[in-house]
Tab-separated table of N, CA and C in Angstrom:
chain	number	residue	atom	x	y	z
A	107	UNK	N	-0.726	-6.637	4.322
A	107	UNK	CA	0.105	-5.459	4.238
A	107	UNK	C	0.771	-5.248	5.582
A	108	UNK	N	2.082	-5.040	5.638
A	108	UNK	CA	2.495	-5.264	6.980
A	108	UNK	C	1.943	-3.847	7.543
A	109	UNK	N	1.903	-3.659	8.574
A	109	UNK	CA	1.549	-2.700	9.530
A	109	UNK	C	2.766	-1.765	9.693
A	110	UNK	N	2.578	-0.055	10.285
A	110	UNK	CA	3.963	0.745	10.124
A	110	UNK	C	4.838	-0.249	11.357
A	111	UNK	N	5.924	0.315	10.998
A	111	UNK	CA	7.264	-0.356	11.722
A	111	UNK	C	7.062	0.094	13.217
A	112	UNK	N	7.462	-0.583	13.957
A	112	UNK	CA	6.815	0.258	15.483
A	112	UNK	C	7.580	1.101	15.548
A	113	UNK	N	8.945	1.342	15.085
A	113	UNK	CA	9.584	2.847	15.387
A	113	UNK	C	8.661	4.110	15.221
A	114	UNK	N	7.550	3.677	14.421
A	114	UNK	CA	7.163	4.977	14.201
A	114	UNK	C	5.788	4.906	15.121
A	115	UNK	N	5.464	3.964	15.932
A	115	UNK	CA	4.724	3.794	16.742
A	115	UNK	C	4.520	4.482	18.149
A	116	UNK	N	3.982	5.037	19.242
A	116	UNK	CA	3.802	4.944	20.269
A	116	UNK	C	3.588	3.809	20.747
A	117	UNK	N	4.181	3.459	22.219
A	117	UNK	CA	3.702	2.408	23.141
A	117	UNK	C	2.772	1.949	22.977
A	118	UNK	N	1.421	3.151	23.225
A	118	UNK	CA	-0.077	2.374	22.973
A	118	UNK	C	-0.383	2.134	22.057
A	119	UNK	N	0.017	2.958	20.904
A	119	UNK	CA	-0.453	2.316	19.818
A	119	UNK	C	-0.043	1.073	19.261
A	120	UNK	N	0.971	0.676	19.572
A	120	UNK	CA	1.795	-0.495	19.460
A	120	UNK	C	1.068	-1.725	19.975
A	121	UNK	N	0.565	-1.390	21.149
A	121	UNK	CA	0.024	-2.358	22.093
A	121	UNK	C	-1.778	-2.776	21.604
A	122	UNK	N	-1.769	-1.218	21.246
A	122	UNK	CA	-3.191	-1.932	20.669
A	122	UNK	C	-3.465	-2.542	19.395
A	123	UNK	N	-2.568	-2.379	18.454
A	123	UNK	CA	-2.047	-3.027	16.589
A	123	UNK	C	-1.766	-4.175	17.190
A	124	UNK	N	-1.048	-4.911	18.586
A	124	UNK	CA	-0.248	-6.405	18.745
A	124	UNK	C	-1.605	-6.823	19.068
A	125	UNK	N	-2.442	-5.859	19.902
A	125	UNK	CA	-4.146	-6.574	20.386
A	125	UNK	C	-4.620	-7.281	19.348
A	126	UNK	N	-4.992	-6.384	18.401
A	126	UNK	CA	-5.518	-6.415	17.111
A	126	UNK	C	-5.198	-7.895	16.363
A	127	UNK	N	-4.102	-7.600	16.372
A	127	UNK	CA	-3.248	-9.156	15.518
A	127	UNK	C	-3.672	-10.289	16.278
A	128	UNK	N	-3.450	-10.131	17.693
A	128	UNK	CA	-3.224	-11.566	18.127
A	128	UNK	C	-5.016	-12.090	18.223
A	129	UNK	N	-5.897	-11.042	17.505
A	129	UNK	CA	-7.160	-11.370	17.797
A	129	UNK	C	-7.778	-11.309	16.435
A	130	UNK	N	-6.990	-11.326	15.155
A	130	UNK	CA	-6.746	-11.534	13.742
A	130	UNK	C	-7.882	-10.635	13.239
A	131	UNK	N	-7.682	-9.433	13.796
A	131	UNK	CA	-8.527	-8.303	13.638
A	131	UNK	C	-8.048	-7.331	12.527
A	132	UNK	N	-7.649	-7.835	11.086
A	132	UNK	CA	-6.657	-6.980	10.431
A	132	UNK	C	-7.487	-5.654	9.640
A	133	UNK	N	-9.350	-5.778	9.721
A	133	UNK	CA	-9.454	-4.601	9.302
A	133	UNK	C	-9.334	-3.839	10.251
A	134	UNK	N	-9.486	-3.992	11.618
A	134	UNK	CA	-9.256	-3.326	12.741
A	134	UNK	C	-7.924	-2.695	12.774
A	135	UNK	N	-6.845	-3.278	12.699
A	135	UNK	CA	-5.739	-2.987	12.280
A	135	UNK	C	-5.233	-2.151	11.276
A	136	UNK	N	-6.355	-2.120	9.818
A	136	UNK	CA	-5.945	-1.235	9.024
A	136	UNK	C	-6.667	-0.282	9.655
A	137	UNK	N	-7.805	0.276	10.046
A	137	UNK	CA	-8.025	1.133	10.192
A	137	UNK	C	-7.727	2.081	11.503
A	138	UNK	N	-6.917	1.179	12.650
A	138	UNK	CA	-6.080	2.020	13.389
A	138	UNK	C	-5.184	2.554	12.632
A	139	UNK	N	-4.140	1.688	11.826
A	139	UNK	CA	-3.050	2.168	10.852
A	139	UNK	C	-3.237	3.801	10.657
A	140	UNK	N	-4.570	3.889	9.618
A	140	UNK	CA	-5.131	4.839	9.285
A	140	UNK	C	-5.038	5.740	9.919
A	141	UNK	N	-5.836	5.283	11.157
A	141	UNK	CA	-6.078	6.794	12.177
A	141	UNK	C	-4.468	7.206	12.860
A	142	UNK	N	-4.172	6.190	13.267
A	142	UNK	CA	-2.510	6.680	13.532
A	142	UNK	C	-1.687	7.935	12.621
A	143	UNK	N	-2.088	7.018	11.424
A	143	UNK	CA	-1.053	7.886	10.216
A	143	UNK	C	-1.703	9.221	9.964
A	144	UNK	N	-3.002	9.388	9.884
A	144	UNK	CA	-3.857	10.643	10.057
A	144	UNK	C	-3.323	11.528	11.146
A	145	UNK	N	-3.114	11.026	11.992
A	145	UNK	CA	-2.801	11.580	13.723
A	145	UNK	C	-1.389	12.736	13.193
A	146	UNK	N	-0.416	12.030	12.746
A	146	UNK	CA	0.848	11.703	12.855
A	146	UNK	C	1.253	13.313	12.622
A	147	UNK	N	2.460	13.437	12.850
A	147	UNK	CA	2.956	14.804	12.418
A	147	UNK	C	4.490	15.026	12.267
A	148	UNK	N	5.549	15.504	11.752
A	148	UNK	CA	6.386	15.860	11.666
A	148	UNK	C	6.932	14.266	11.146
A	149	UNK	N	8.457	14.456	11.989
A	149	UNK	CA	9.279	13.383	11.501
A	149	UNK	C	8.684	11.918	11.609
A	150	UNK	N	7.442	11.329	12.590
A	150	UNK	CA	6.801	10.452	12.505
A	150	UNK	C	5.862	10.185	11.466
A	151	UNK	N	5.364	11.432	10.459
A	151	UNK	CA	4.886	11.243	9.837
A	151	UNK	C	5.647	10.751	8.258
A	152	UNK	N	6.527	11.620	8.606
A	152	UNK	CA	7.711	11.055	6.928
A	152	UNK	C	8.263	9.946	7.214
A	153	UNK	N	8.478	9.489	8.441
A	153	UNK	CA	9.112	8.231	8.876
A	153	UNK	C	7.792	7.195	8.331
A	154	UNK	N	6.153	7.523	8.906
A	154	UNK	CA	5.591	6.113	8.314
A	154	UNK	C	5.334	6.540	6.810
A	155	UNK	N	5.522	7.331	6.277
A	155	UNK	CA	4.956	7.598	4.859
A	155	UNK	C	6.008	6.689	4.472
A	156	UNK	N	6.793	6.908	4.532
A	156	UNK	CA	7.968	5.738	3.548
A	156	UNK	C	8.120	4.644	3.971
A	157	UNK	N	7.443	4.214	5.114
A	157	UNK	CA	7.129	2.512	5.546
A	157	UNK	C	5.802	2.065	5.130
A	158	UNK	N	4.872	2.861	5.119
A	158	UNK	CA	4.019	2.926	4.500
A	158	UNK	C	3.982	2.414	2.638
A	159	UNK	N	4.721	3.390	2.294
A	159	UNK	CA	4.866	3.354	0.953
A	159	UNK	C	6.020	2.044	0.409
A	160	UNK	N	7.014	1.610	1.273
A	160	UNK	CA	7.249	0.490	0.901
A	160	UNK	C	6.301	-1.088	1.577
A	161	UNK	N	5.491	-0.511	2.251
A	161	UNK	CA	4.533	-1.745	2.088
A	161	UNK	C	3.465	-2.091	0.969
A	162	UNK	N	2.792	-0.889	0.627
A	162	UNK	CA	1.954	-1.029	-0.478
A	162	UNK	C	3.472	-1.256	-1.288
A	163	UNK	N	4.049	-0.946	-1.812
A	163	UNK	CA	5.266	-1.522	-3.064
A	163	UNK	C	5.206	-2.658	-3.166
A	164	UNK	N	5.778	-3.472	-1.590
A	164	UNK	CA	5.425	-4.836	-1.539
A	164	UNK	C	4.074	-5.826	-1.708
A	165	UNK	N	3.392	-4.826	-1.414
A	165	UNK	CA	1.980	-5.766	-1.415
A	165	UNK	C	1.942	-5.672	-3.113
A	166	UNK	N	1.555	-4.472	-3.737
A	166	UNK	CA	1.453	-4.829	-5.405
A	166	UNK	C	2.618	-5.716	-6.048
A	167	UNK	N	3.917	-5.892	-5.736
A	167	UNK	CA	4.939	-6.151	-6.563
A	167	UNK	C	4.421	-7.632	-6.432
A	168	UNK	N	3.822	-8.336	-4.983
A	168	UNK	CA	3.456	-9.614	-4.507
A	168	UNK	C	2.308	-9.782	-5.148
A	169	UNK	N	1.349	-9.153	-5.295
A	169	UNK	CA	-0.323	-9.538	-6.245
A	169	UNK	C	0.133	-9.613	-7.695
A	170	UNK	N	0.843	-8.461	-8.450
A	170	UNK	CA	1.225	-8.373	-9.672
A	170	UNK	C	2.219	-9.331	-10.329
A	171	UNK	N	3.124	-9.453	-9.845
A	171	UNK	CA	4.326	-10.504	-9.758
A	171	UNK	C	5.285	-9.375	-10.685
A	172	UNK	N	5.755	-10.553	-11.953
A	172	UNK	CA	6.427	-9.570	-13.001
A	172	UNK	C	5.717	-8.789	-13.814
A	173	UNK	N	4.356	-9.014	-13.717
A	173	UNK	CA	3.480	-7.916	-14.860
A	173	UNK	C	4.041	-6.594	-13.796
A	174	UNK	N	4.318	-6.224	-12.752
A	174	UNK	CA	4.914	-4.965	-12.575
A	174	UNK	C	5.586	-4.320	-13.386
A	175	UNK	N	6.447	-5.064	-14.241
A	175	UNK	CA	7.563	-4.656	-15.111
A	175	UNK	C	6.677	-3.914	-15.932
A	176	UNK	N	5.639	-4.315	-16.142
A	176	UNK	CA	4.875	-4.124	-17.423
A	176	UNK	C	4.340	-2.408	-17.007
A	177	UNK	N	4.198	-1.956	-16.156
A	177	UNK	CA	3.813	-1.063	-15.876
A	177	UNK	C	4.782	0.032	-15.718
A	178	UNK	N	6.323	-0.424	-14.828
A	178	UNK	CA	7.433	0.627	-15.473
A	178	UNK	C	7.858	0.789	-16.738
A	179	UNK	N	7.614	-0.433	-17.881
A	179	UNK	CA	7.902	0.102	-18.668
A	179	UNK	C	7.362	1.052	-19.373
A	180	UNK	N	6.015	0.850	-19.367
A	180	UNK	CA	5.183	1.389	-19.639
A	180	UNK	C	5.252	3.595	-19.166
A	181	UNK	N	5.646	3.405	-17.821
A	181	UNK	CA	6.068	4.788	-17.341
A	181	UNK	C	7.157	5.291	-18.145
A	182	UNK	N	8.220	4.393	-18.032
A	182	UNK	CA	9.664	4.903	-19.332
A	182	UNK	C	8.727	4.938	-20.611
A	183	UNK	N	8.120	4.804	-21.101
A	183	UNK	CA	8.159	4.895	-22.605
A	183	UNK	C	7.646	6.522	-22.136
A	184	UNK	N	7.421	6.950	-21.174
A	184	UNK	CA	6.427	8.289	-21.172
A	184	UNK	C	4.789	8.024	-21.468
A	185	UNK	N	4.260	6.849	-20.843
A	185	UNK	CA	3.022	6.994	-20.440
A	185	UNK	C	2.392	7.748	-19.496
A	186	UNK	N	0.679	8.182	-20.237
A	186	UNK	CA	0.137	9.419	-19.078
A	186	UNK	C	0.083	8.752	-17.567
A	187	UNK	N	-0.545	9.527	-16.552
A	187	UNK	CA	-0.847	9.013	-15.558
A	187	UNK	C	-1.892	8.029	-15.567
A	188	UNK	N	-3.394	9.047	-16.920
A	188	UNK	CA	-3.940	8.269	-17.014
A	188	UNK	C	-3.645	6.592	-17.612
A	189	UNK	N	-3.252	6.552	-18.376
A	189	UNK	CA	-3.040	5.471	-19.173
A	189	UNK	C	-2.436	4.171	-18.153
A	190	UNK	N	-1.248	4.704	-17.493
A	190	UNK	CA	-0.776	4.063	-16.288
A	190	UNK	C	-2.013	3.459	-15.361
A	191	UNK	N	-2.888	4.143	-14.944
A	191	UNK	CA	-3.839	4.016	-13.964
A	191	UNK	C	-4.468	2.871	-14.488
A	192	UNK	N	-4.601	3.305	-15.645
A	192	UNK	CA	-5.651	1.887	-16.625
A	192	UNK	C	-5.103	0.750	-16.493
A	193	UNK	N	-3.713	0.747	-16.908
A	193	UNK	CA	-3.113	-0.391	-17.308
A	193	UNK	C	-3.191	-0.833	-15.759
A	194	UNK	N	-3.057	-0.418	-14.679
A	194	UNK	CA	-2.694	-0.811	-13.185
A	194	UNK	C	-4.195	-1.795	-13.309
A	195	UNK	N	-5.185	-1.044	-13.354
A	195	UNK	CA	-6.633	-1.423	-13.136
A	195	UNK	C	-6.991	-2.888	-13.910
A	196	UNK	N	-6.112	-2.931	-15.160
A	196	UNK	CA	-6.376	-4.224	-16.212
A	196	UNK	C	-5.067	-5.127	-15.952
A	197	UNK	N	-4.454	-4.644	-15.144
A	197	UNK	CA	-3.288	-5.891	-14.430
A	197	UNK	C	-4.392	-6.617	-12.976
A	198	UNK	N	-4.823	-5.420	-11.922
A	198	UNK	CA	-5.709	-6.126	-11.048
A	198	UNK	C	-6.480	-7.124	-11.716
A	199	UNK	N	-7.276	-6.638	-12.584
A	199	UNK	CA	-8.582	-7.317	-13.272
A	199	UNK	C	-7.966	-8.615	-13.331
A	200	UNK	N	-6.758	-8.741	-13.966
A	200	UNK	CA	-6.462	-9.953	-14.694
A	200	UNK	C	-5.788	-10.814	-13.320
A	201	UNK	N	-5.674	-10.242	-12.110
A	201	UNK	CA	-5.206	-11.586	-11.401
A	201	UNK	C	-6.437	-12.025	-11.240
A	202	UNK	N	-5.946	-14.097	-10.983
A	202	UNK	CA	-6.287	-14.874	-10.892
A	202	UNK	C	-6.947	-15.439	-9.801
A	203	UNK	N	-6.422	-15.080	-8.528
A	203	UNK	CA	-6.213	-15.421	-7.854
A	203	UNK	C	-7.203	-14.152	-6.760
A	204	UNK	N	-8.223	-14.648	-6.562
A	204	UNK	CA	-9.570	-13.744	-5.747
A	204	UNK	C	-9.014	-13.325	-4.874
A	205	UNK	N	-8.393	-14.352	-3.810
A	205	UNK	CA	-8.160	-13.701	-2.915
A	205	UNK	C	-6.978	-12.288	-2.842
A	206	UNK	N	-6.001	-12.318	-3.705
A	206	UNK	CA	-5.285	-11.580	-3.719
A	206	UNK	C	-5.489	-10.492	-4.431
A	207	UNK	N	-6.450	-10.689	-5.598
A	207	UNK	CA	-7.666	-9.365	-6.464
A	207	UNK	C	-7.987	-8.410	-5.105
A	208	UNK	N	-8.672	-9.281	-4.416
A	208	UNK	CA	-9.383	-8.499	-3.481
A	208	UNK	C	-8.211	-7.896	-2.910
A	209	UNK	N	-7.304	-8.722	-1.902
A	209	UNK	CA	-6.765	-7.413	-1.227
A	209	UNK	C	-6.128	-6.406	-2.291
A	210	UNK	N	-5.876	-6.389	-3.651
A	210	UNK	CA	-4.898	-4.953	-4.321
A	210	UNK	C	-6.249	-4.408	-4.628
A	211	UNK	N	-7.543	-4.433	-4.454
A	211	UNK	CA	-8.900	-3.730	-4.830
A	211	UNK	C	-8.504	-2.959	-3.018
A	212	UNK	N	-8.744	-3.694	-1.920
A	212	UNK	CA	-9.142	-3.350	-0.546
A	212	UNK	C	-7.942	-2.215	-0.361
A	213	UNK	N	-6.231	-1.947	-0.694
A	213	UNK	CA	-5.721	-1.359	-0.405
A	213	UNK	C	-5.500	-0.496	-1.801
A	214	UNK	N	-6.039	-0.572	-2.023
A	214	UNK	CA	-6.027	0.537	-3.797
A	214	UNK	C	-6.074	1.827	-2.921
A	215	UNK	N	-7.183	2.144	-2.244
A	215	UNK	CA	-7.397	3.830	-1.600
A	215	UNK	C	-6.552	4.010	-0.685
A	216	UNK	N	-6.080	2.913	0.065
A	216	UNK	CA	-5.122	3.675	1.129
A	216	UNK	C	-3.722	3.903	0.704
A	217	UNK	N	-3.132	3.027	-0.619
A	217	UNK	CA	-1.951	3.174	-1.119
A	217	UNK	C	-2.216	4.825	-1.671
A	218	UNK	N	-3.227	5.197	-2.519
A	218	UNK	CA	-3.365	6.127	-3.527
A	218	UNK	C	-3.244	7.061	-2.527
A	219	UNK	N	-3.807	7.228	-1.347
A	219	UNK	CA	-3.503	8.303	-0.320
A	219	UNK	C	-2.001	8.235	0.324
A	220	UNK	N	-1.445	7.733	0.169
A	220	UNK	CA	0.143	7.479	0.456
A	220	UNK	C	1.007	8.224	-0.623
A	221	UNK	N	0.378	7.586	-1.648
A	221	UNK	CA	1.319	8.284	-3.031
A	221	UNK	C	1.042	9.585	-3.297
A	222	UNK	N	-0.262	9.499	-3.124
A	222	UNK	CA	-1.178	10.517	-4.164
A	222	UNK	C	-1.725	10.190	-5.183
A	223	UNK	N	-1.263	9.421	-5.627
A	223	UNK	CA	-1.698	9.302	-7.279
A	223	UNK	C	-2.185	7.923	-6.877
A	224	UNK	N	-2.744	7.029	-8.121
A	224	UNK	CA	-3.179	5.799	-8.134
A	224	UNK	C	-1.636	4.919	-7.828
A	225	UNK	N	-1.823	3.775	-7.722
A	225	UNK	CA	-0.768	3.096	-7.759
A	225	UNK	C	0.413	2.985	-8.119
A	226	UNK	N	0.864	3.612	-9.532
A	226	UNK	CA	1.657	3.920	-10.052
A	226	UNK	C	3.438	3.710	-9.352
A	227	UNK	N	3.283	5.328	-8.641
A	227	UNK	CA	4.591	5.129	-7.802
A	227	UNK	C	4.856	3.796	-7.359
A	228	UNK	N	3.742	2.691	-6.495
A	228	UNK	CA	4.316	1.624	-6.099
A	228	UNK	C	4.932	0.673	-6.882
A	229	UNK	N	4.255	0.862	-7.810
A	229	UNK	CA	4.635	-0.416	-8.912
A	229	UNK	C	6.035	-0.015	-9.692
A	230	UNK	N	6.175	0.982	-9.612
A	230	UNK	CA	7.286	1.513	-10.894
A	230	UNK	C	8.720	1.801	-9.670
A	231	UNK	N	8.041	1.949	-8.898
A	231	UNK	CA	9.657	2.406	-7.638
A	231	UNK	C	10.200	1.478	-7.725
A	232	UNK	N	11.540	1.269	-7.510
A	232	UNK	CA	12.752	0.264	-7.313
A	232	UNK	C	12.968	-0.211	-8.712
């Protein structure tokens, strides 16, 4: 999941996310992310919410592939939230591919705290 854009970064924090990387420390990394974006306030904060929120987009649209589709359509027909949530949960289930299960399982809570809701918004935006 890419990390926020450094515009919305401080110096140090910047410096310590490049630490992080170049020492392939990426839960370290998410969970500065975290505390950063927790920190954050005003226009830095709407600035990473929507860098934020187009990274989880990207990360599900990349685990899911085109079964995404399957899930906006699913929103147009006027599906619940719940129902949506399910179907999100039985698209994870069904990838193939562990390693990439795992990360849309590992960023499931931090996307849902971005959106609010379960996944949904990411998958169905654009």
């Amino acid at each position: 999941m890419k990390v926020l854009a450094k515009k919305s970064l401080e110096l140090k924090q910047k410096t310590e996310i490049d630490k992080l990387k170049v020492e392939g420390n990426f839960a370290g990394i998410k969970a500065r992310v975290n505390t950063f974006f927790e920190a954050a306030t005003g226009e830095t904060k709407v600035k990473a919410t929507e860098e934020l929120k187009g990274a989880c987009r990207e990360l599900y649209h990349d685990i899911l592939g085109e079964k995404a589709a399957e899930v906006k359509a699913l929103k147009e027909s006027g599906a619940t939230d719940s129902e949506l949530a399910k179907k999100i949960d039985e698209l994870i289930a069904g990838v193939t591919d562990e390693a990439k299960k795992a990360k849309a399982e590992e960023y499931k809570a931090d996307c849902k705290k971005i959106y609010g809701k379960i996944i949904l918004k990411i998958i169905t935006a654009g």
